[in-house]
Amino acid sequence: MSKNNNSKDKGMLIPLITGLLSFFVSGVIACVVIGLTDNYIFAAGITGGLGSLLLALLIRSIRTRLIRTTIAGALTMPLSLAVGFFLVEGVGALLPQVGYKIESIGLADVIAVILIAAIFGTIMGIIIYGIYSVRIFLPVCAVAGIPAGVLVNALNGPWRGTAAYTAIMDTFRQVDLNFLSMAVFMGIGMGASAGIYNRIKQKSIRP
């Protein structure tokens, strides 16, 4: 593999890992807050704010927008959480048969998490890089939300009463795995989006 290809791989992989780690740390701290207060909106603000702060500190292209990125993350994460679940519940209320069908096949949580990730990523991309970043942040963050939604759906599935589920919950009793799953994959989406956007931008300005 050429030196150029190695550089390209690192340029994509490092921001992705940075996003994962940033939002994992902020998600774990937020889970502690959830355990103490049971306040998910406040916890979402901590996740978005702290995760965005760490991301901005570690990714050079965002570092110059540190304060703006941190404030935007703290406000956008709770907003995305509320809007995502509101849209899914709204469809269920307006179209009961559709809502029942989505719920019965286990897609309600998946769709909600995808919407949350897409909304968060889109708004953050616009705030950090401008309106043209939507073409990257929207699809990438939405795709990153799919495994998070599947995992959340699995954690809330019919196996909740099993011994395996109880053992896992006892092991991670201080951690809301649903919330942490969303935070981690949203961080992956943000990091991957930043890496792809910066790679495309570098290509466009290269002589």
PDB file of N, CA and C in Angstrom, residues 10 33 76 87 131 192:
ATOM      1  N   LYS A  10      -5.634   6.782   7.585  1.00  0.00           N
ATOM      2  CA  LYS A  10      -5.501   7.408   8.898  1.00  0.00           C
ATOM      3  C   LYS A  10      -6.374   8.652   8.987  1.00  0.00           C
ATOM      4  N   VAL A  33     -24.901  10.787  35.837  1.00  0.00           N
ATOM      5  CA  VAL A  33     -25.890  11.835  36.129  1.00  0.00           C
ATOM      6  C   VAL A  33     -27.305  11.261  36.085  1.00  0.00           C
ATOM      7  N   THR A  76     -27.982  21.044  21.207  1.00  0.00           N
ATOM      8  CA  THR A  76     -28.512  20.250  20.100  1.00  0.00           C
ATOM      9  C   THR A  76     -28.840  18.818  20.499  1.00  0.00           C
ATOM     10  N   LEU A  87     -41.273  12.841  16.792  1.00  0.00           N
ATOM     11  CA  LEU A  87     -41.681  12.504  15.426  1.00  0.00           C
ATOM     12  C   LEU A  87     -42.223  11.089  15.339  1.00  0.00           C
ATOM     13  N   ILE A 131     -23.400  25.174   5.755  1.00  0.00           N
ATOM     14  CA  ILE A 131     -24.547  24.483   5.173  1.00  0.00           C
ATOM     15  C   ILE A 131     -24.149  23.355   4.224  1.00  0.00           C
ATOM     16  N   ALA A 192     -16.596  10.402  11.953  1.00  0.00           N
ATOM     17  CA  ALA A 192     -16.484   9.948  10.568  1.00  0.00           C
ATOM     18  C   ALA A 192     -16.869  11.065   9.597  1.00  0.00           C
TER      19      ALA A 192
END
